Short mmCIF file of C-alpha atoms (C1' of nucleotides) in Angstrom, two decimals:
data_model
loop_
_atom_site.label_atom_id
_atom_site.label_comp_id
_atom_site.label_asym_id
_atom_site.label_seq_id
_atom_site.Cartn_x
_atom_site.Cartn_y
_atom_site.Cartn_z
CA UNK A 1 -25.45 41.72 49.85
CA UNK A 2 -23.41 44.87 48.63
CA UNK A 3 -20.34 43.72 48.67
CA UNK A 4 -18.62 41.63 45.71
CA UNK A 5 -17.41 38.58 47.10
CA UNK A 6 -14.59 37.66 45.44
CA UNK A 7 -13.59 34.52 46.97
CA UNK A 8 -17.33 32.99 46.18
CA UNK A 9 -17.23 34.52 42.56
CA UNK A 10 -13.70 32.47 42.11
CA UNK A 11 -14.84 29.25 44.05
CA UNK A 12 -18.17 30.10 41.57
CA UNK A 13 -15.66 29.59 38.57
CA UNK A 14 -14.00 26.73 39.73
CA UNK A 15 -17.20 25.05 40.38
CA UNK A 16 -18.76 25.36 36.60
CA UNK A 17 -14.79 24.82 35.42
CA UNK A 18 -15.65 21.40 37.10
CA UNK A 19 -18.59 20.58 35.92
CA UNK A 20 -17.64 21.86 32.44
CA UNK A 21 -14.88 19.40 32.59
CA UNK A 22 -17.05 16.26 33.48
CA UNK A 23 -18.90 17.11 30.36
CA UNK A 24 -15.78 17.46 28.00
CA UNK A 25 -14.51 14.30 29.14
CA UNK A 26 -17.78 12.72 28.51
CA UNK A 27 -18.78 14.41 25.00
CA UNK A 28 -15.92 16.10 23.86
CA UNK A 29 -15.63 20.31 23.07
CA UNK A 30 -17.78 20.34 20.26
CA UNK A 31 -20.62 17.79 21.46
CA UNK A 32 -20.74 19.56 24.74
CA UNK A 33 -23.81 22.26 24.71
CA UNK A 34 -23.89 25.12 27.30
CA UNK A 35 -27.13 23.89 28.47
CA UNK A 36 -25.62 20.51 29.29
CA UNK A 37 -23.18 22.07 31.24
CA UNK A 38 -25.75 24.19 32.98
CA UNK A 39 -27.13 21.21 33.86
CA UNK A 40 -24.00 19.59 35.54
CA UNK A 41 -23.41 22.87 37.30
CA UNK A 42 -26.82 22.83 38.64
CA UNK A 43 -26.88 26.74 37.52
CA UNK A 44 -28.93 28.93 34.76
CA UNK A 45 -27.13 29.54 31.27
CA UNK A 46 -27.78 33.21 32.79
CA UNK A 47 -25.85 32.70 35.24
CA UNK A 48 -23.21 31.17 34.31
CA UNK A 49 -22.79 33.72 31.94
CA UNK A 50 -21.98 36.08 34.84
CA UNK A 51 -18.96 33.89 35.39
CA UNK A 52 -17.16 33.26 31.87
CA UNK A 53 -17.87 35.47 28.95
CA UNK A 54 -18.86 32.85 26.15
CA UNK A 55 -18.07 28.92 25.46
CA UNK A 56 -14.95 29.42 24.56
CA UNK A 57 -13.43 31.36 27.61
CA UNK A 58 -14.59 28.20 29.57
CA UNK A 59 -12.48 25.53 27.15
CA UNK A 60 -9.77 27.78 27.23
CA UNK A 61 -10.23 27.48 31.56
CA UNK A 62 -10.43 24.36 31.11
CA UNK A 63 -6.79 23.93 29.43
CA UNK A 64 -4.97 26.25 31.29
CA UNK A 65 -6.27 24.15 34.53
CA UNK A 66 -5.47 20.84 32.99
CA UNK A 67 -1.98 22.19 31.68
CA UNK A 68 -1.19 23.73 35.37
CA UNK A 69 -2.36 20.69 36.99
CA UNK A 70 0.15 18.42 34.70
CA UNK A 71 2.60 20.54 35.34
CA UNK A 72 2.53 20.66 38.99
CA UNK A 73 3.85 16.97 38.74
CA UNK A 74 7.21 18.07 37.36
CA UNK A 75 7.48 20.97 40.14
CA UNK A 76 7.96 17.96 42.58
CA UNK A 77 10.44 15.99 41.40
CA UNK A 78 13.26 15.07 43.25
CA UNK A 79 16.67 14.27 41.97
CA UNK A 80 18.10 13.40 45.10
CA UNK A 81 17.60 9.37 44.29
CA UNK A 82 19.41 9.84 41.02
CA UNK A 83 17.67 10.61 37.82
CA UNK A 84 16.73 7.43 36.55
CA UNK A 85 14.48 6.37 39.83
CA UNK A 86 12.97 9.72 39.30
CA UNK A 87 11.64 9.02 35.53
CA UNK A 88 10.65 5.79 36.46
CA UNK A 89 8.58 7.07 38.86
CA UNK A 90 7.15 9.71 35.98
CA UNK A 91 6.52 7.27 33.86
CA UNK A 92 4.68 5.33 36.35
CA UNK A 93 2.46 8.37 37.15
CA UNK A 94 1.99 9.43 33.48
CA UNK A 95 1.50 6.26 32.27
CA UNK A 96 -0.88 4.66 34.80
CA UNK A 97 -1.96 6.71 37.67
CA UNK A 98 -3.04 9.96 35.87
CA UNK A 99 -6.75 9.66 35.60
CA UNK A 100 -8.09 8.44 32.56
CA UNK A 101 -10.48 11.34 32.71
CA UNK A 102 -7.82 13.69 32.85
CA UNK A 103 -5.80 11.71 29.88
CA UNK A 104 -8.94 12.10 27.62
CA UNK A 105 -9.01 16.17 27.88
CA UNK A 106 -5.40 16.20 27.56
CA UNK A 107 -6.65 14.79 24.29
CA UNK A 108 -9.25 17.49 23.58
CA UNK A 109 -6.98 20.32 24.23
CA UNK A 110 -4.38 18.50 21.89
CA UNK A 111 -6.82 18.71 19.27
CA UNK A 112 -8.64 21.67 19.92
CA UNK A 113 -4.95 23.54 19.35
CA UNK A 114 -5.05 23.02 16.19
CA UNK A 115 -8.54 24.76 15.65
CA UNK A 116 -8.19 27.58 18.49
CA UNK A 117 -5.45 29.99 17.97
CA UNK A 118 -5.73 30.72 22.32
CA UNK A 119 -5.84 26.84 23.11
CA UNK A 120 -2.90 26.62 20.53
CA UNK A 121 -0.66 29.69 22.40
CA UNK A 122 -1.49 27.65 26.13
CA UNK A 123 -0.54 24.49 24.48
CA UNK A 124 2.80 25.33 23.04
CA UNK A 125 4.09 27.67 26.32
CA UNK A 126 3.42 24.40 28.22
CA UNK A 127 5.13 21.90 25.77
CA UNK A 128 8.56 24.70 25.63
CA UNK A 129 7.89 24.88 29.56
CA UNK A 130 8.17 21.13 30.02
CA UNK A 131 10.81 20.57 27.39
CA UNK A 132 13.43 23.33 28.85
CA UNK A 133 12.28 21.56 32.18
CA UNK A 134 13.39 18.35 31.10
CA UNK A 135 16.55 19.55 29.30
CA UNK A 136 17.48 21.06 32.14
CA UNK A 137 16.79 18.08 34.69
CA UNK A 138 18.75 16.18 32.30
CA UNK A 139 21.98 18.73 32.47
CA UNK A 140 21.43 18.78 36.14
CA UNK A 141 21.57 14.48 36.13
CA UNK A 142 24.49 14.92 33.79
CA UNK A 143 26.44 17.16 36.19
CA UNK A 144 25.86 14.56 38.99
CA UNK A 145 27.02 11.90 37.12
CA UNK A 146 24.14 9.65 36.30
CA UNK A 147 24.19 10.44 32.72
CA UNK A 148 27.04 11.09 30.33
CA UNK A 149 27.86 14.63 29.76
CA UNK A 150 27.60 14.32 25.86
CA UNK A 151 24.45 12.59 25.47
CA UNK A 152 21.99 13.77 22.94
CA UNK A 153 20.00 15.44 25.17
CA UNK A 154 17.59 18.07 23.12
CA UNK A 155 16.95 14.81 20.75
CA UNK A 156 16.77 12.39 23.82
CA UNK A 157 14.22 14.89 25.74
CA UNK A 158 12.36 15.48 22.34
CA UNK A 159 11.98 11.55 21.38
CA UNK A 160 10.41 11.27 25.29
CA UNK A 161 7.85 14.37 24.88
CA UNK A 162 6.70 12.44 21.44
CA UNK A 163 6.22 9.11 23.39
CA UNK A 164 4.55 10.67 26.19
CA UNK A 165 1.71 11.98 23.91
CA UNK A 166 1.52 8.87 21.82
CA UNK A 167 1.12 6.93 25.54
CA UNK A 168 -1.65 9.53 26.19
CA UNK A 169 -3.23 8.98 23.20
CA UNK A 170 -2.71 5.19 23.41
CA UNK A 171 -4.85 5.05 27.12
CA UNK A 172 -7.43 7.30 25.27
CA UNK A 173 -8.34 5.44 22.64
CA UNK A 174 -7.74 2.04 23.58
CA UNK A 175 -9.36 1.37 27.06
CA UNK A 176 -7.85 -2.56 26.84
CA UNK A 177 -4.25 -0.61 26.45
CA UNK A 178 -2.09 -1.18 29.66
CA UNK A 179 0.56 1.19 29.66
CA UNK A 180 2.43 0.22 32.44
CA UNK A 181 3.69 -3.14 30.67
CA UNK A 182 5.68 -0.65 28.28
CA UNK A 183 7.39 0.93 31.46
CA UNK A 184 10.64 -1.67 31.27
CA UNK A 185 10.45 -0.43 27.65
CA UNK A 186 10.82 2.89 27.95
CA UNK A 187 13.31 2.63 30.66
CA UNK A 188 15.01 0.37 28.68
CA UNK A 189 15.43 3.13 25.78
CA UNK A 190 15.55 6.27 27.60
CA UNK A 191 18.67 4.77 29.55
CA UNK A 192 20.13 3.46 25.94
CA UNK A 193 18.95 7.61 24.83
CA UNK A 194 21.43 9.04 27.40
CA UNK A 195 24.11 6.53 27.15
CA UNK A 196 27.37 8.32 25.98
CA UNK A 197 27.55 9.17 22.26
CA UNK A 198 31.48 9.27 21.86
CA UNK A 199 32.41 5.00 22.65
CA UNK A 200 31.22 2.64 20.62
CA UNK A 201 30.25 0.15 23.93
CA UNK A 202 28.35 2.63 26.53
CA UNK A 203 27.44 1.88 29.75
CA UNK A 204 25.08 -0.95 28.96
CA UNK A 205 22.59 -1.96 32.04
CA UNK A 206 22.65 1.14 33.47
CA UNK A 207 20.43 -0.29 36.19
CA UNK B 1 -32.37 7.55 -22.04
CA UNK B 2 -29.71 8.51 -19.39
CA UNK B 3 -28.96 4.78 -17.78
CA UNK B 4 -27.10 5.10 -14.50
CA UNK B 5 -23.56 5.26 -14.47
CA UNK B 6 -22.11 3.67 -11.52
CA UNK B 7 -18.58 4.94 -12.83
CA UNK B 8 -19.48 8.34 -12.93
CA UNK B 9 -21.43 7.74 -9.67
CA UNK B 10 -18.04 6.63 -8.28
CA UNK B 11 -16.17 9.56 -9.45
CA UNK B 12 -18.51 11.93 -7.82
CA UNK B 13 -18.28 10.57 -4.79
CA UNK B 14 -14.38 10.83 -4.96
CA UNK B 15 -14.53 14.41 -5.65
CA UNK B 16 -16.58 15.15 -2.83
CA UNK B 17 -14.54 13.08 -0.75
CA UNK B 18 -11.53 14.73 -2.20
CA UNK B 19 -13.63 18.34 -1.67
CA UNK B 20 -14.35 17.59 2.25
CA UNK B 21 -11.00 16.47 2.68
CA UNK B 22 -9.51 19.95 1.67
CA UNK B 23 -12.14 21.42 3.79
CA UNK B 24 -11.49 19.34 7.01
CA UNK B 25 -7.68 19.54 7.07
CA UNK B 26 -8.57 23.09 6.60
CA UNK B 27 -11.21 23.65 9.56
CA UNK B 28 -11.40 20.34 10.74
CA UNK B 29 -14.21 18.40 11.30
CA UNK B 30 -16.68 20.39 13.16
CA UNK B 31 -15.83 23.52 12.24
CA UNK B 32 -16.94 22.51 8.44
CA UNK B 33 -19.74 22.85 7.36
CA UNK B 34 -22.10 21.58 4.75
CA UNK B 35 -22.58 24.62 2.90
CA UNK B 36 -18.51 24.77 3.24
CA UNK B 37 -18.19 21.36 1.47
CA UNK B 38 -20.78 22.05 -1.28
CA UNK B 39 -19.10 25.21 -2.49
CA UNK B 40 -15.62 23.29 -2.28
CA UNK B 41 -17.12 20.70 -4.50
CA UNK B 42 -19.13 23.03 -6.50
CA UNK B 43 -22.47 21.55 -5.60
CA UNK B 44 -25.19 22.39 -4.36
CA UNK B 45 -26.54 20.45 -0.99
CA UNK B 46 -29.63 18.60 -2.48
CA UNK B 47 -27.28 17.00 -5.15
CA UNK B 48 -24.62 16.37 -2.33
CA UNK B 49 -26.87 14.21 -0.44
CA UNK B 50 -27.83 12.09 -3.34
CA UNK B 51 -24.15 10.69 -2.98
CA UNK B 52 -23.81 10.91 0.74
CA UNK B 53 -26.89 9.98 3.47
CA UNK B 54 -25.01 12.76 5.87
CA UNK B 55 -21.95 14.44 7.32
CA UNK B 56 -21.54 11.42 9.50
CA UNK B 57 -20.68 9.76 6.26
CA UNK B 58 -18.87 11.91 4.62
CA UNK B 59 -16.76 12.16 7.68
CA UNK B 60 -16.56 7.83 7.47
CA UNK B 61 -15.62 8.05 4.26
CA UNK B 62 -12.84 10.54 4.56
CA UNK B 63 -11.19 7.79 7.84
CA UNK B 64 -11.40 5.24 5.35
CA UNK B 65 -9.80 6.73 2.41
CA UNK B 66 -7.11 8.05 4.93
CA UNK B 67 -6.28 4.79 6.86
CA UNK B 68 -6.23 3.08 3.52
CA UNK B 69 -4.24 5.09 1.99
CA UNK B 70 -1.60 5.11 4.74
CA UNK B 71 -1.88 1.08 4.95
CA UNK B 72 -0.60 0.65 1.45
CA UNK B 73 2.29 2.39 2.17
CA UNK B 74 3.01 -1.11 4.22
CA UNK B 75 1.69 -3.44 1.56
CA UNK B 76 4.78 -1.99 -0.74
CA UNK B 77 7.91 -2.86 1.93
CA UNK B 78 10.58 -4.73 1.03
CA UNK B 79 12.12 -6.70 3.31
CA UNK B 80 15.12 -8.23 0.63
CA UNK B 81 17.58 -5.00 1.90
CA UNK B 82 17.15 -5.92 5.54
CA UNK B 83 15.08 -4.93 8.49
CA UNK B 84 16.53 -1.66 9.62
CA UNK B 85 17.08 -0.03 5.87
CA UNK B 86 13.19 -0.90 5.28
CA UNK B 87 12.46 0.39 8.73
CA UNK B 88 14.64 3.90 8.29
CA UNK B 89 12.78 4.28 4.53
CA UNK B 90 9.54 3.56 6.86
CA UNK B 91 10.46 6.42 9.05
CA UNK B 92 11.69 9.32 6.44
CA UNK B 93 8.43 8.27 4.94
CA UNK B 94 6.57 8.30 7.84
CA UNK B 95 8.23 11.38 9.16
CA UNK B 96 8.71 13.69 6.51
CA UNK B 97 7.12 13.04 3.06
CA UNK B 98 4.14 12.17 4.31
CA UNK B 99 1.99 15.77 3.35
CA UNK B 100 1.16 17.77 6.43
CA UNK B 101 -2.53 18.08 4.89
CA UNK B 102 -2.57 13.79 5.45
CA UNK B 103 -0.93 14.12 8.55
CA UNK B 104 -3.59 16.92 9.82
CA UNK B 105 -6.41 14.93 8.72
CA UNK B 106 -5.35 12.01 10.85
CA UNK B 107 -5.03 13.80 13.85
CA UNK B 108 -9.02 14.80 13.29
CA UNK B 109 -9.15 11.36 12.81
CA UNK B 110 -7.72 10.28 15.65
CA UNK B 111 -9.74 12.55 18.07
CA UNK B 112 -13.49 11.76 16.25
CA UNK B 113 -12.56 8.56 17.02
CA UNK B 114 -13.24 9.31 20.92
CA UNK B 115 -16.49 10.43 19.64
CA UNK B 116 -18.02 8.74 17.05
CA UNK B 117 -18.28 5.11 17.04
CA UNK B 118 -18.18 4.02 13.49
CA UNK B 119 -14.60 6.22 13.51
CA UNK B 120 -13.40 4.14 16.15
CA UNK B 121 -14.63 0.81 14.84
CA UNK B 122 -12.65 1.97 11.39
CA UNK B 123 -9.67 3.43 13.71
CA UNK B 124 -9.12 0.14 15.83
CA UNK B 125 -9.00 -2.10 12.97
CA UNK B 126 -6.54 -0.10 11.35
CA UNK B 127 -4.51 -0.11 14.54
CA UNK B 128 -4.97 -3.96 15.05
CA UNK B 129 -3.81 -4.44 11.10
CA UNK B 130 -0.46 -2.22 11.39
CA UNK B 131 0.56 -4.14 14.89
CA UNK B 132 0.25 -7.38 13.45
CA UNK B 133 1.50 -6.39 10.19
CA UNK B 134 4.52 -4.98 12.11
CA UNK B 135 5.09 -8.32 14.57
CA UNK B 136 4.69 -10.36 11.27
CA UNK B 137 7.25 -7.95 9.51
CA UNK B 138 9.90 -8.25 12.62
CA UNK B 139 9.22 -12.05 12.90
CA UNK B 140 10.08 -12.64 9.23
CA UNK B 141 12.71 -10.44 10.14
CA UNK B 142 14.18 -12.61 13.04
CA UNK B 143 14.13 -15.71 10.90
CA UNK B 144 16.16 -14.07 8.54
CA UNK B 145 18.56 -13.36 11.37
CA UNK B 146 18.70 -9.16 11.33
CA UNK B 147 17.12 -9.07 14.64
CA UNK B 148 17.62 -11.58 17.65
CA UNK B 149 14.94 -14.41 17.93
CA UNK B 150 14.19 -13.73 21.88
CA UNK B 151 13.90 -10.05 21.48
CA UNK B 152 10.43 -8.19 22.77
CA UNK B 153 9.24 -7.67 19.80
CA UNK B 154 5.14 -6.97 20.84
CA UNK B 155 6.73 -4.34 23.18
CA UNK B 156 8.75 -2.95 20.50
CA UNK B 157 6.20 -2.85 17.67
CA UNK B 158 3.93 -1.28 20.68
CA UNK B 159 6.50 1.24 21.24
CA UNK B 160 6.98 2.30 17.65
CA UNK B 161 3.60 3.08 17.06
CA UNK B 162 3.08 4.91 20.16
CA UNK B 163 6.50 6.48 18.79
CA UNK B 164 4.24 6.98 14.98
CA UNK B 165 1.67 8.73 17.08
CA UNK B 166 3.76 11.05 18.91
CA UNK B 167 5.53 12.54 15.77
CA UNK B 168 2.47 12.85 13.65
CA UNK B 169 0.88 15.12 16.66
CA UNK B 170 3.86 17.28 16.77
CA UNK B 171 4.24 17.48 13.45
CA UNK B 172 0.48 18.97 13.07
CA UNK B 173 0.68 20.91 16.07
CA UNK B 174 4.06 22.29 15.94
CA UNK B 175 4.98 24.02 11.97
CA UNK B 176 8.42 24.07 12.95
CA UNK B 177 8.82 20.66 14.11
CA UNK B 178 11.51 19.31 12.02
CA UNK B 179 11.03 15.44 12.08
CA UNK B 180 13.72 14.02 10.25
CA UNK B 181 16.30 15.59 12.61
CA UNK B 182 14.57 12.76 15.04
CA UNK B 183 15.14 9.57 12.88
CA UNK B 184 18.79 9.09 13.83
CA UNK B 185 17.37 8.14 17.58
CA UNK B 186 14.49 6.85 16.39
CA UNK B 187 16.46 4.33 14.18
CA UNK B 188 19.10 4.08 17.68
CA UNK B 189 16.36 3.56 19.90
CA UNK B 190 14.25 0.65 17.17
CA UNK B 191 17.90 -0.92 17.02
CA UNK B 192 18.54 -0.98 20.59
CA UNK B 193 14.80 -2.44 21.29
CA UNK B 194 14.99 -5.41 19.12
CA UNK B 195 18.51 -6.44 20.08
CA UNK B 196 18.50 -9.32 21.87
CA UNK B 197 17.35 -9.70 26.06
CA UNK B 198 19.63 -12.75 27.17
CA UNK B 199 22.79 -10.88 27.20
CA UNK B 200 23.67 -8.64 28.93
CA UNK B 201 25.87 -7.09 26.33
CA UNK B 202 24.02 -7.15 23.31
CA UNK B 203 25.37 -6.13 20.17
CA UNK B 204 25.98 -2.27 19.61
CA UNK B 205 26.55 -0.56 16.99
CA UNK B 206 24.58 -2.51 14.38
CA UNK B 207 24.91 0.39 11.88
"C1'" DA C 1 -35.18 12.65 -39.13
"C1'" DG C 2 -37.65 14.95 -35.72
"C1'" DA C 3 -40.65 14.80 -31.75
"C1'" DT C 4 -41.58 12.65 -27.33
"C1'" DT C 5 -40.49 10.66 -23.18
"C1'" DG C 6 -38.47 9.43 -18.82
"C1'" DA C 7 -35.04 9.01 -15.56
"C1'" DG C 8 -30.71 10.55 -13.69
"C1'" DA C 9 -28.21 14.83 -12.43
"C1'" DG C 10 -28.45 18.98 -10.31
"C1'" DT C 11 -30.50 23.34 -8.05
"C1'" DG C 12 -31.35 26.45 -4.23
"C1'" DA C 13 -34.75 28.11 -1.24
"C1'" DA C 14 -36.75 26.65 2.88
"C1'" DC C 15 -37.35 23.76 7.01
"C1'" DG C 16 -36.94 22.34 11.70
"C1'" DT C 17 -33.64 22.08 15.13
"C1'" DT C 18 -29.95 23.25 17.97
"C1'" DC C 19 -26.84 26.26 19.83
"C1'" DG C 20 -24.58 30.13 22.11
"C1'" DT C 21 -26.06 34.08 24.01
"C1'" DT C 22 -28.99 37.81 26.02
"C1'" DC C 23 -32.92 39.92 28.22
"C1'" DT C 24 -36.21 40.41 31.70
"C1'" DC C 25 -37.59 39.68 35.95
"C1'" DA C 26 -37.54 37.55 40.81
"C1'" DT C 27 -35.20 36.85 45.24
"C1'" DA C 28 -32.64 37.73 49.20
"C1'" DA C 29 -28.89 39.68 51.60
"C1'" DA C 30 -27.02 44.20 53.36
"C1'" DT D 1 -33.73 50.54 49.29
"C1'" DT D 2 -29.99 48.90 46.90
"C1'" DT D 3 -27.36 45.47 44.86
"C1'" DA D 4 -25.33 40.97 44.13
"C1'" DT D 5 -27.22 36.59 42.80
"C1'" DG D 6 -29.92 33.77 40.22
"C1'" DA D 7 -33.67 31.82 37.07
"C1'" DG D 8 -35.50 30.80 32.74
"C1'" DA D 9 -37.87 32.28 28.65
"C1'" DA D 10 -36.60 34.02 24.37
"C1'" DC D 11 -33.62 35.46 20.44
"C1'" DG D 12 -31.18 35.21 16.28
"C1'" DA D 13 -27.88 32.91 13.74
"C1'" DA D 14 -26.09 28.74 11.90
"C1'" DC D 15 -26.45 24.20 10.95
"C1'" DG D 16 -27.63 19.70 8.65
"C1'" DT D 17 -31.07 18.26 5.87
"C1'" DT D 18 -35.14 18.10 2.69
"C1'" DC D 19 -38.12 19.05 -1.04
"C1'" DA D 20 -40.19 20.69 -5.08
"C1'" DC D 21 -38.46 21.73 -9.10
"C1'" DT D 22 -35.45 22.23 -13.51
"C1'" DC D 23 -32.16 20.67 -16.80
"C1'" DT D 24 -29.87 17.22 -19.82
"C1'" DC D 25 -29.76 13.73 -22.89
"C1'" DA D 26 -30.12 9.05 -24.58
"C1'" DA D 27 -33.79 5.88 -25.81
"C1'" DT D 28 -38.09 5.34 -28.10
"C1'" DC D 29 -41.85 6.40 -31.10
"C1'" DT D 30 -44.01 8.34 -35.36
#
DNA sequence: AGATTGAGAGTGAACGTTCGTTCTCATAAA
DNA sequence: TTTATGAGAACGAACGTTCACTCTCAATCT
């Protein structure tokens, strides 16, 4: 075969980026050998080396992925119902239906950030990228009306990034935690978040 | 003849603890090694390991010191000023004097506890001791009539330390993460969750 | 007092293992 | 034949750990 087949080299990648995934969720970044992922891959360490240039090229695969694939969830939202259908149904998604598999890497990469200066750089892009994305939902909500146009915003969208991780972490470490009995909760206090700041009696029961 | 001194055995065993500790918030846990500790500790290995059986331990040792040390914080509130001032001294606490180097350590914490089992034997029991010292806390407080009697207080006391979580992660992954700018929601948002759930217009403004 | 003793404290080279990585060689498609 | 694809043994470094040994010094003996 003389010519390089790009499309198998790339499906190639995605294929070990796979298996190397199964693994991390399993054993973590550090407990995870290259021979074990070999293994998963079904594929010689020699090999595989013809696809990523060390260990770390593959982790750092592995979060841009994960990062791209969490972020795809916010390219679909759809204000059209009014914003605060559209977080519900966020919440409901982060909380509960994001795989459990994929809530435990989040929690490697987390961690791994603060060891890896390159996991660290793809971390923080996508935490500014989701933050200005919620921001601006939120001015976008505020121009139509479903939110008052002096709410604390930047703290409001800040205070929900915070719980989102500690949810994430919450589902990793606790496998008896149900997250989706704390969805009236957070409703309950991102509503109160956006409420006007000026009058002392808001808009109370938003719903 | 030199009779054992379980004092001075004690002592040792806090330096090295205190000597990993500098070298894990440093490098975290993996990324230290042995040799690492030992020179931080000014020790050599075979004297090391007549105080600790292995870096399991030593890792063990450093949860336990940490959650301990962040559980007497609790032991120390005083609930004679009222709920909310206690809870806002919690939080600037909590959120700001709190040493990065502590907060660091218990985000390696947090993530060996997906790993290692011991970790997240030590890790759930601290969990399990804050909750119900918090529902205790906000009972007491309820009695004493600062917070309504029928308000959600386990999803409240859930939500707060999912809330705890959240800012300790940002703070260690994020340098410029200013916390404290956060507390005025955070103490709007604790407010609003323990008000009371019969009416619908509870009270506002309980600043 | 001065010498002897014995056990705790401490050393650092070395060990066996594991790990990430590379090298050599085979296979099969073009 | 040529070249992309793949296998798997082997390498060298790093790691956690061990082991044989030395040092220190209070207790004991003469």
């Amino acid at each position: 075969m003389a010519r390089a087949n790009v499309q198998r080299q790339s499906d190639r990648r995605d294929e070990i980026l796979a298996a190397a995934q199964r693994c991390f969720v399993r054993s973590g970044f550090h407990k995870t050998s290259m021979h074990e992922i070999c293994v998963e891959a079904g594929m010689s360490p020699g090999n595989l080396y013809r696809y990523f240039p060390s260990k770390e090229a593959i982790i750092a695969g592995i979060a841009e992925r994960d990062r791209a694939e969490v972020a795809q969830e916010f390219a679909q939202a759809d204000l059209s119902h009014g914003l605060f259908p559209l977080l519900e149904g966020m919440a409901h998604h982060h909380f509960t239906e994001r795989s459990i598999e994929q809530v435990k890497l989040c929690t490697e990469v987390m961690s791994e950030a603060r060891r890896d200066p390159e996991i660290a750089r793809i971390s923080a892009a996508f935490d500014a990228d989701v933050r200005k994305w919620l921001v601006d939902l939120f001015r976008a909500a505020a121009e139509r009306g479903d939110i008052a146009k002096d709410a604390d915003i930047e703290g409001a969208v800040d205070m929900l990034i915070i719980i989102a991780d500690g949810v994430w972490w919450r589902r990793a470490l606790d496998p008896h935690f149900k997250a989706d009995a704390l969805i009236p909760v957070f409703m309950d206090i991102t509503r109160h978040m956006l409420r006007s700041r000026a009058a002392g009696a808001g808009q109370e029961r938003t719903s």
